[in-house]
Structures are given as C-alpha cells and as structure tokens.
Coordinates of C-alpha atoms in Angstrom, one line a residue:
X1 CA 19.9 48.2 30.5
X2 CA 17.1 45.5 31.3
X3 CA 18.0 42.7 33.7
X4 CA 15.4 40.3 34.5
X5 CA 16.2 38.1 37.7
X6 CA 14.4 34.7 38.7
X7 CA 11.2 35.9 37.0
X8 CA 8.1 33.4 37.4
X9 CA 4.5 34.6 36.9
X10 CA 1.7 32.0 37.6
X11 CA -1.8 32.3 36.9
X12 CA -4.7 30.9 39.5
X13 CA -7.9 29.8 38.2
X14 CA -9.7 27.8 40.7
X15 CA -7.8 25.1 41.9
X16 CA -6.0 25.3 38.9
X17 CA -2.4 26.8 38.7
X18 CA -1.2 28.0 35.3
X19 CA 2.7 28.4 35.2
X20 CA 3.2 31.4 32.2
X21 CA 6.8 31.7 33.3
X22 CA 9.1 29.8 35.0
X23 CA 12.7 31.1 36.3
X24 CA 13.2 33.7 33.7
X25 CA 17.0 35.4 33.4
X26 CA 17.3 38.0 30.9
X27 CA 19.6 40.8 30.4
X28 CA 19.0 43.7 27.4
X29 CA 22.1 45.4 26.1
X30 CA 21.1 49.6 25.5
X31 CA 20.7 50.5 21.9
X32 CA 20.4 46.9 20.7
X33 CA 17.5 45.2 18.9
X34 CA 16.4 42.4 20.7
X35 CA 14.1 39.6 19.6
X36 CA 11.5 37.4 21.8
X37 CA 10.2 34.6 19.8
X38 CA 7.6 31.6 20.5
X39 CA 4.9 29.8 19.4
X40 CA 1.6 30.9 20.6
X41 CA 1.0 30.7 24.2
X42 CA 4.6 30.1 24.6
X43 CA 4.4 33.0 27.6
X44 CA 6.3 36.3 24.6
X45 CA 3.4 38.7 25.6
X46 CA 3.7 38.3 29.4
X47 CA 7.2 38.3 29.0
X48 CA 7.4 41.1 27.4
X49 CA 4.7 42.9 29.9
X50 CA 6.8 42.5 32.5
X51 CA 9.5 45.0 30.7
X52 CA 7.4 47.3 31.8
X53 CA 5.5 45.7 34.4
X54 CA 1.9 45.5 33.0
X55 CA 2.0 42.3 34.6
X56 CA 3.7 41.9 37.9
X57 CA 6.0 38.7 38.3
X58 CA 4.8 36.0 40.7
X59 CA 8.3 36.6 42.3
X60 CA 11.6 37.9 40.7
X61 CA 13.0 41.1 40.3
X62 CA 12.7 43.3 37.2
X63 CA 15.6 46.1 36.7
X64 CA 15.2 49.0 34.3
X65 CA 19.0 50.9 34.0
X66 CA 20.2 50.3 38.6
X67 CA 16.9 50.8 39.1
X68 CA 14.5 47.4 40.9
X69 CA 10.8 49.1 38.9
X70 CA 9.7 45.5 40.9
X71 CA 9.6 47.2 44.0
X72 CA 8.1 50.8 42.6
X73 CA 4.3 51.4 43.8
X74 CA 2.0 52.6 41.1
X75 CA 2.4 56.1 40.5
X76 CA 6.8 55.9 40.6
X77 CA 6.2 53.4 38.4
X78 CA 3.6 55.4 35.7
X79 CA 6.5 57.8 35.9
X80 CA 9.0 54.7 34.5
X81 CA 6.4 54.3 32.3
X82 CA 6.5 57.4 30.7
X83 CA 10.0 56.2 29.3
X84 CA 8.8 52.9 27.4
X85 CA 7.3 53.2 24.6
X86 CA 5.1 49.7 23.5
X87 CA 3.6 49.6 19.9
X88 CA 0.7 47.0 19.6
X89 CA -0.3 44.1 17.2
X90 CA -3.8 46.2 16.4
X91 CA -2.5 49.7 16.7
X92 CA -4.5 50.5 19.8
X93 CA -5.3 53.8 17.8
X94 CA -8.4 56.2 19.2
X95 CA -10.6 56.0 16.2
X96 CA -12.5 59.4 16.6
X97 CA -9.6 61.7 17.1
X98 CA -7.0 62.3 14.6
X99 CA -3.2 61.5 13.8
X100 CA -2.1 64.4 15.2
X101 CA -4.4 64.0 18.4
X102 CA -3.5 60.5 18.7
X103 CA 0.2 60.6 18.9
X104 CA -0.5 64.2 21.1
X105 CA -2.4 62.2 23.6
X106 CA 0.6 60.8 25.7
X107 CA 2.0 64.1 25.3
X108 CA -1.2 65.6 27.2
X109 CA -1.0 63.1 29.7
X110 CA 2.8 63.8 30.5
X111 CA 2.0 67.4 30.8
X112 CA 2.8 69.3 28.2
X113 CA 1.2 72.4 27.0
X114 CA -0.7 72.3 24.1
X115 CA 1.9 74.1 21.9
X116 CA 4.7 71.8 23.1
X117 CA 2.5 68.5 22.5
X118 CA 2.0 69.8 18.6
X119 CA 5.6 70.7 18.5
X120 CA 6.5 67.1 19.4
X121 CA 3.5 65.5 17.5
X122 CA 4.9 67.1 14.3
X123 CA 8.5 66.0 15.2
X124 CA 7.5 62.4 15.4
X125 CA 5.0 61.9 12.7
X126 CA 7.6 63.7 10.1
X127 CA 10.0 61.1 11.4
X128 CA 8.0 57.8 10.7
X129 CA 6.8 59.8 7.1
X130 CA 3.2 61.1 7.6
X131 CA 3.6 64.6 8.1
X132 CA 1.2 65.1 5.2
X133 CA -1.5 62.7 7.0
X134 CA -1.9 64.6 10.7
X135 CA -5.5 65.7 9.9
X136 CA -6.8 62.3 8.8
X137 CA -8.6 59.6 11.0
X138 CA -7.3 56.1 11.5
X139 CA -10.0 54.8 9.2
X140 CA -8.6 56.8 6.3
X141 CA -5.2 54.9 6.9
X142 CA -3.5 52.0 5.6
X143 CA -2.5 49.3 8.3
X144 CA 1.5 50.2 7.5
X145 CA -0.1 54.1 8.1
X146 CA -2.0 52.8 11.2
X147 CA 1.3 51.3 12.0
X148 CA 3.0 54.1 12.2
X149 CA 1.1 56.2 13.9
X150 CA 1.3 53.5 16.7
X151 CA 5.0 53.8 16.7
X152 CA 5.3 58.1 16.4
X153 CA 2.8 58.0 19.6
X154 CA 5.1 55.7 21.3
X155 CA 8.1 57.5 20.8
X156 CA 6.4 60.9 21.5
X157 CA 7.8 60.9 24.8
X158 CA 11.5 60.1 24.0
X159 CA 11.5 56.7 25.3
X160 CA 14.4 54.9 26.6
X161 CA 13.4 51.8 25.4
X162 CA 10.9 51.0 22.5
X163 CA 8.3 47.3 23.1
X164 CA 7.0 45.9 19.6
X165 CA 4.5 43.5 20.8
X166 CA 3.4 41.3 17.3
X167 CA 3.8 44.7 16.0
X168 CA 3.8 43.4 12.4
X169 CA 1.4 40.5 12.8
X170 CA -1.4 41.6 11.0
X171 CA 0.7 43.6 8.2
X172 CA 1.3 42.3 4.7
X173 CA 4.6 40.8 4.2
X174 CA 5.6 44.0 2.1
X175 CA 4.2 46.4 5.0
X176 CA 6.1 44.0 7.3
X177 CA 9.1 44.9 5.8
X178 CA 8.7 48.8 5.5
X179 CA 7.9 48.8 9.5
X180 CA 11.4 46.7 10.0
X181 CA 13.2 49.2 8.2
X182 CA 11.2 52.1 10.0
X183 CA 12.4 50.5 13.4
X184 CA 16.1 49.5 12.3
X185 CA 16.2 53.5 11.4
X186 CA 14.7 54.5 14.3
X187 CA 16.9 52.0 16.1
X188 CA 20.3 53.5 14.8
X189 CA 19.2 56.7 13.8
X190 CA 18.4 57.8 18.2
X191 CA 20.5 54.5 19.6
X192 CA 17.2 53.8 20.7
X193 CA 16.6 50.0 22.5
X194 CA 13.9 48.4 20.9
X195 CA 12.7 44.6 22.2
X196 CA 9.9 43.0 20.1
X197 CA 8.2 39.7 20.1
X198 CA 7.4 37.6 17.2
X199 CA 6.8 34.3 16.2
X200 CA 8.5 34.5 12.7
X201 CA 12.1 34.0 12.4
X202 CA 12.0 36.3 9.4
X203 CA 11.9 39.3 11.5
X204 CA 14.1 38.2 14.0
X205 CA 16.6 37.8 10.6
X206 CA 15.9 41.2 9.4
X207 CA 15.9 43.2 12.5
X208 CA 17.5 41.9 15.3
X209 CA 21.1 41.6 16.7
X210 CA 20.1 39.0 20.2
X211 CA 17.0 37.1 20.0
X212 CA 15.9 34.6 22.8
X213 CA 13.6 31.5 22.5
X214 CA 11.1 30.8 24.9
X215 CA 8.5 27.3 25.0
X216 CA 5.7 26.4 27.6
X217 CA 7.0 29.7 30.0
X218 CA 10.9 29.0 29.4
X219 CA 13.8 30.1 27.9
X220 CA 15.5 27.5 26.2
X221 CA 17.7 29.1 23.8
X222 CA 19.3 32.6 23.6
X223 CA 22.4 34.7 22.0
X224 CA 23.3 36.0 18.6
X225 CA 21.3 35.8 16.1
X226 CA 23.8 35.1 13.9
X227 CA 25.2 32.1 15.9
X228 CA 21.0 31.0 16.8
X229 CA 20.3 31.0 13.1
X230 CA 23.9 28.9 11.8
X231 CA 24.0 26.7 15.0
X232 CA 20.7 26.2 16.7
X233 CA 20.8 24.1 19.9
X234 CA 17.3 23.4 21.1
X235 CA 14.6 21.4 19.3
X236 CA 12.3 24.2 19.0
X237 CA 14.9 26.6 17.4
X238 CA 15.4 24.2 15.1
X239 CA 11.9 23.4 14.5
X240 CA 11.2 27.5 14.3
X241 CA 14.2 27.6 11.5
X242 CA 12.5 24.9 9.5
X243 CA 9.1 26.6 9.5
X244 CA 10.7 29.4 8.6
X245 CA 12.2 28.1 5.5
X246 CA 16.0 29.5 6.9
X247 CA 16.6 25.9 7.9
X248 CA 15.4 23.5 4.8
X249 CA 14.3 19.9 5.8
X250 CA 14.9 16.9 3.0
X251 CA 18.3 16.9 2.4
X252 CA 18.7 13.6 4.5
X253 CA 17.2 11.5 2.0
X254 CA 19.1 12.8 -0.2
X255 CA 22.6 12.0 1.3
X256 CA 21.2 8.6 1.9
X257 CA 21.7 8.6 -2.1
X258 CA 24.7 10.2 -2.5
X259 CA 28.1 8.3 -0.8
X260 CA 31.0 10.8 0.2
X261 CA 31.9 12.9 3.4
X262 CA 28.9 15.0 4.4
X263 CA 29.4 18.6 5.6
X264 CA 27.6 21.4 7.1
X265 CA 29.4 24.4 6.0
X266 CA 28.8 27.6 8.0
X267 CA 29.6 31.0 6.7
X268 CA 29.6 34.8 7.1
X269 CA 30.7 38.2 6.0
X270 CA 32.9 38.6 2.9
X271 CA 33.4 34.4 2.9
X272 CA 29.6 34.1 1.8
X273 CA 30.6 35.4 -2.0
X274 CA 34.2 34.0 -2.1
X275 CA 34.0 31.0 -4.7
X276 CA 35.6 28.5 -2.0
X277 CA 33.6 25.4 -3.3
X278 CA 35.1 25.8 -7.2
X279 CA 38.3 26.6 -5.6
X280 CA 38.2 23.4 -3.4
X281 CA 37.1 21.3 -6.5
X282 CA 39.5 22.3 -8.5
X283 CA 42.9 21.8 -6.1
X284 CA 42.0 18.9 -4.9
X285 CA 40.2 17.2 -6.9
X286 CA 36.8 16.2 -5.4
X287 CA 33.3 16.3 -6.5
X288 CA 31.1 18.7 -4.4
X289 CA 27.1 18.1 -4.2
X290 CA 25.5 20.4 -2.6
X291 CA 22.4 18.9 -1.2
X292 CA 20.7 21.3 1.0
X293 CA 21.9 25.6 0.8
X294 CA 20.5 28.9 2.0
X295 CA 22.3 32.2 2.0
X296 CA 20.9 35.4 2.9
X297 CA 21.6 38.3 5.5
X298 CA 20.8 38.7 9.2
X299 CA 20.7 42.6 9.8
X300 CA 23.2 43.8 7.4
X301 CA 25.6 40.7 7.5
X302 CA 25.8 38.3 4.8
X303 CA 25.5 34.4 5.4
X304 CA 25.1 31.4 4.3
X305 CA 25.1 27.9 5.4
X306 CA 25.8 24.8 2.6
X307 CA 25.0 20.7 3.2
X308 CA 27.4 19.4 0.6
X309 CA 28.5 15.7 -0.2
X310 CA 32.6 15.5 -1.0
X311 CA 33.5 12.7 -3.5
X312 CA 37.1 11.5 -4.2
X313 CA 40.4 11.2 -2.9
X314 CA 40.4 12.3 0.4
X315 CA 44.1 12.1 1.6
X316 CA 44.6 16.5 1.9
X317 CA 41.3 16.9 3.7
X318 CA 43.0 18.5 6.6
X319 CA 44.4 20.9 3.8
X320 CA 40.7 21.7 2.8
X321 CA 39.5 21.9 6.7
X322 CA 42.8 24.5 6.9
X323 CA 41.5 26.7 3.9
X324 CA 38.0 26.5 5.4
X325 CA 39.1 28.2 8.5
X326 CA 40.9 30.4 7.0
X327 CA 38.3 31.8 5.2
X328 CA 36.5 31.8 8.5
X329 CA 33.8 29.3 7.5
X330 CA 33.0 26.9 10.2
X331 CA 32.9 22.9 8.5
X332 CA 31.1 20.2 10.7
X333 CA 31.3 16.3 9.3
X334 CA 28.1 15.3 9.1
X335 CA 29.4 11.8 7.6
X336 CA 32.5 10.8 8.0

C-alpha cells in the first residue's frame, strides 16, 4: 500500500545542514498494523509526515496504492489527504466547539451537507463509545475521551490509511491500553491500515504485526515483530528491548556462577505453555536453571523466551535439540 523509495529529508539552518533522514526504504502491507519506533529525535515524526507528505522528502519518491503523491501539487495532493487519517500526541481538538462539531469539521471541509456530516459524526463517535458525550466540550473530557475524539474525527472520512503519531504519549498506562484495543478493533473490525510511531516497545508488543527501527535518520532494523522482539539484530533494538523490560539485563553474572551449557530458548504459539523444561529434566536427566525468562504475547500470539543453564550428562543433547525443534522452539548455545 505504502512504498517509500530512497527517502532523505535534510534540514538547512545557516551553514549548517541537518540530515533527519538518510536513504529511507519502506514498504506498508494494507490492513496491517505497523510500528515506527525511536528514541527522541531519532527522525519517527518526519518519517511518519512524509506518509502523507506534511513534509516533503529532500529527494525520494513517496507512493500511496500505484500512485507517486511525490510528484502531486498541492491541491491533488489535499485530495490524497482526505484519505489519511493522522491522530495526534495532544489531540489537536478545537476547544470551543463540541464533540460533535469537532469530528463534523473534516466532514464540512470535504463537502458534505450538514445532515450528511451529523450522520457520519454519529457513526464514528458511537464507534469509538462516546455517543452519549457529542454535546460536551473537550474540557469536560478525559484524555482517553479526548483521545478518542481525535481518532472518530480522523476516521470521519473513511480513510484508507490511519497515522498515530505518539498517539498514547501523554495517556496513563491504563488509558494507553484502552486506545490500543480501540485501534486493534478498528484495525480488524474495517481492515483498516494503521502506522503509528512510538518510542515504547510495549505498544509496538500489543498492537503491531511489522515494526521498524530507526536511529539518527536511519533504519537499522525492520520485520516481524515477533522475530524483532525474540531475535533482535541491532544494538539499539536490543537496547529498546532492555528499557522496555521485554529483554531483561543481569543474567550474565549470573551464568558466570552457574557451570553448564547455556541456552537462549525461543518460543511461540501453543509451545509457550507446553511443560518442555520438566519434560527435558526428567528424560534425560539434567538440571535446568533458568537464569533470565520473560513470556508474554505480541498481538494475540503467545511467547516466551528462557536463558537457562543445563547441568549433567550431556551425551543425548542432540536428542534434546531434536525435541526442541519439534516443538518449534528455537535453542541457541550461549555456552557451550
């Protein structure tokens, strides 16, 4: 759906040139959930403004569907933009009108008679739960409510494609979560592609199916976010896991303590509640330590991933690296 080519943007402030992004390749699957996440200044909020081409690239192309929106002059491209919806950090709400005229206001913009802009308005706001909240003012919201008003107004023109820009920054962590679920619904409830940028790996975990990394204006990592979160590649992934808490640091000095092969064990799906580690003990005789162990769910798929110290006689370990694969659990020696 979403195909970004060669993408650089550069900033010029005197003689000073600031690179924001540098040689950018993207591509967006329709109806996925995509994730954009970075430290701050990494370059996610221009990156993500050139989905839509509130910033225009230093050079590069930007598709949207067959289409180069690069090349579009300024009122085509309004048009395009008429089809992407963006949901901000702050809401972005007008503070003296209410719900109803809030989300109604694209609406009027696009057109629409007055009756067909309340139609829609109503459609939307029932759909994100505040049908009984269309008379009140922002200031009589919550920051979830505020929240999602943002997100009714941006799908109030039936958007192609949905941008969450920090959307749940300056939420709660319980609000956090009731927007996530709000967008996953939204998401597989009108197969609607949503990208969104965040600096938590916690949201990327709980909404997304792709996620990309991206430091000092570059992408260094991208793909699942199943395979990003059980095999990260790049230092800053892993250094983004760790903050996170998904990726717990310490368990080195412990297995300085313990003697034995050391493993990484990597699992998902039904494997993640399947008792391998007792099984494993108890045919072959060895003494398991786990030393390090998280298991949780990325979207709606269970995993877990296990640093674990084997003790004892050794002799059928390719037996117990043939179970492991069997139950589809991926086993890298740490220490032989």
């Amino acid at each position: 759906m979403i195909r970004l080519e060669h993408i650089n943007k550069n900033y010029v402030s005197g003689t000073k040139t600031v690179v924001a992004l540098d040689d950018i390749n993207l591509q967006i699957q329709a109806g996925e959930v995509f994730g954009i996440i970075g430290r701050s200044g990494a370059g996610k909020s221009t990156l993500i403004r050139m989905l839509n081409l509130l910033e225009r690239p230093s050079s590069g192309r930007v598709w949207l569907q067959d289409q180069d929106i690069s090349t579009l002059a300024e009122p085509q491209l309004r048009q395009v933009r008429q089809k992407i919806g963006m949901v901000f950090q702050h809401f972005n709400l007008l503070q003296m009108r209410t719900v109803l005229d809030n989300v109604c206001f694209p609406l009027r913009l696009a057109g629409l008679t007055r009756a067909q802009q309340k139609a829609r308005a109503l459609e939307v706001l029932e759909l994100v739960g505040l049908q009984d909240h269309v008379h009140k003012y922002p200031r009589q919201l919550s920051g979830g409510q505020q929240q999602r008003v943002g997100i009714a107004r941006a799908l109030a023109n039936h958007p192609q494609l949905l941008l969450c820009d920090e959307a749940t920054s300056a939420l709660d962590p319980e609000t956090t979560q009731s927007i996530l679920r709000l967008l996953a619904q939204i998401n597989q409830d009108l197969g609607l592609t949503i990208v969104l940028i965040t600096h938590s790996m916690d949201v990327i975990r709980r909404i997304c199916d792709r996620v990309a990394v991206i430091d000092a204006g570059k992408l260094v990592e991208q793909g699942e976010v199943l395979d990003v979160f059980l095999h990260p590649q790049h230092a800053v992934t892993q250094s983004l896991l760790s903050e996170s808490g998904v990726e717990a640091e310490g368990w080195q000095d412990m297995a300085a303590e313990v003697q034995g092969r050391l493993l990484r064990l990597s699992f998902t799906g039904s494997s993640t509640a399947t008792p391998l580690l007792s099984q494993i003990s108890r045919d072959y005789q060895l003494d398991l330590s786990i030393l390090q162990g998280a298991v949780s769910r990325i979207k709606d798929v269970p995993y877990g991933q296990l640093v674990v110290a084997a003790n004892g006689d050794l002799s059928r370990w390719s037996q117990v690296e043939t179970l492991l694969a069997q139950q589809g659990v991926d086993c890298e020696v740490l220490r032989p």
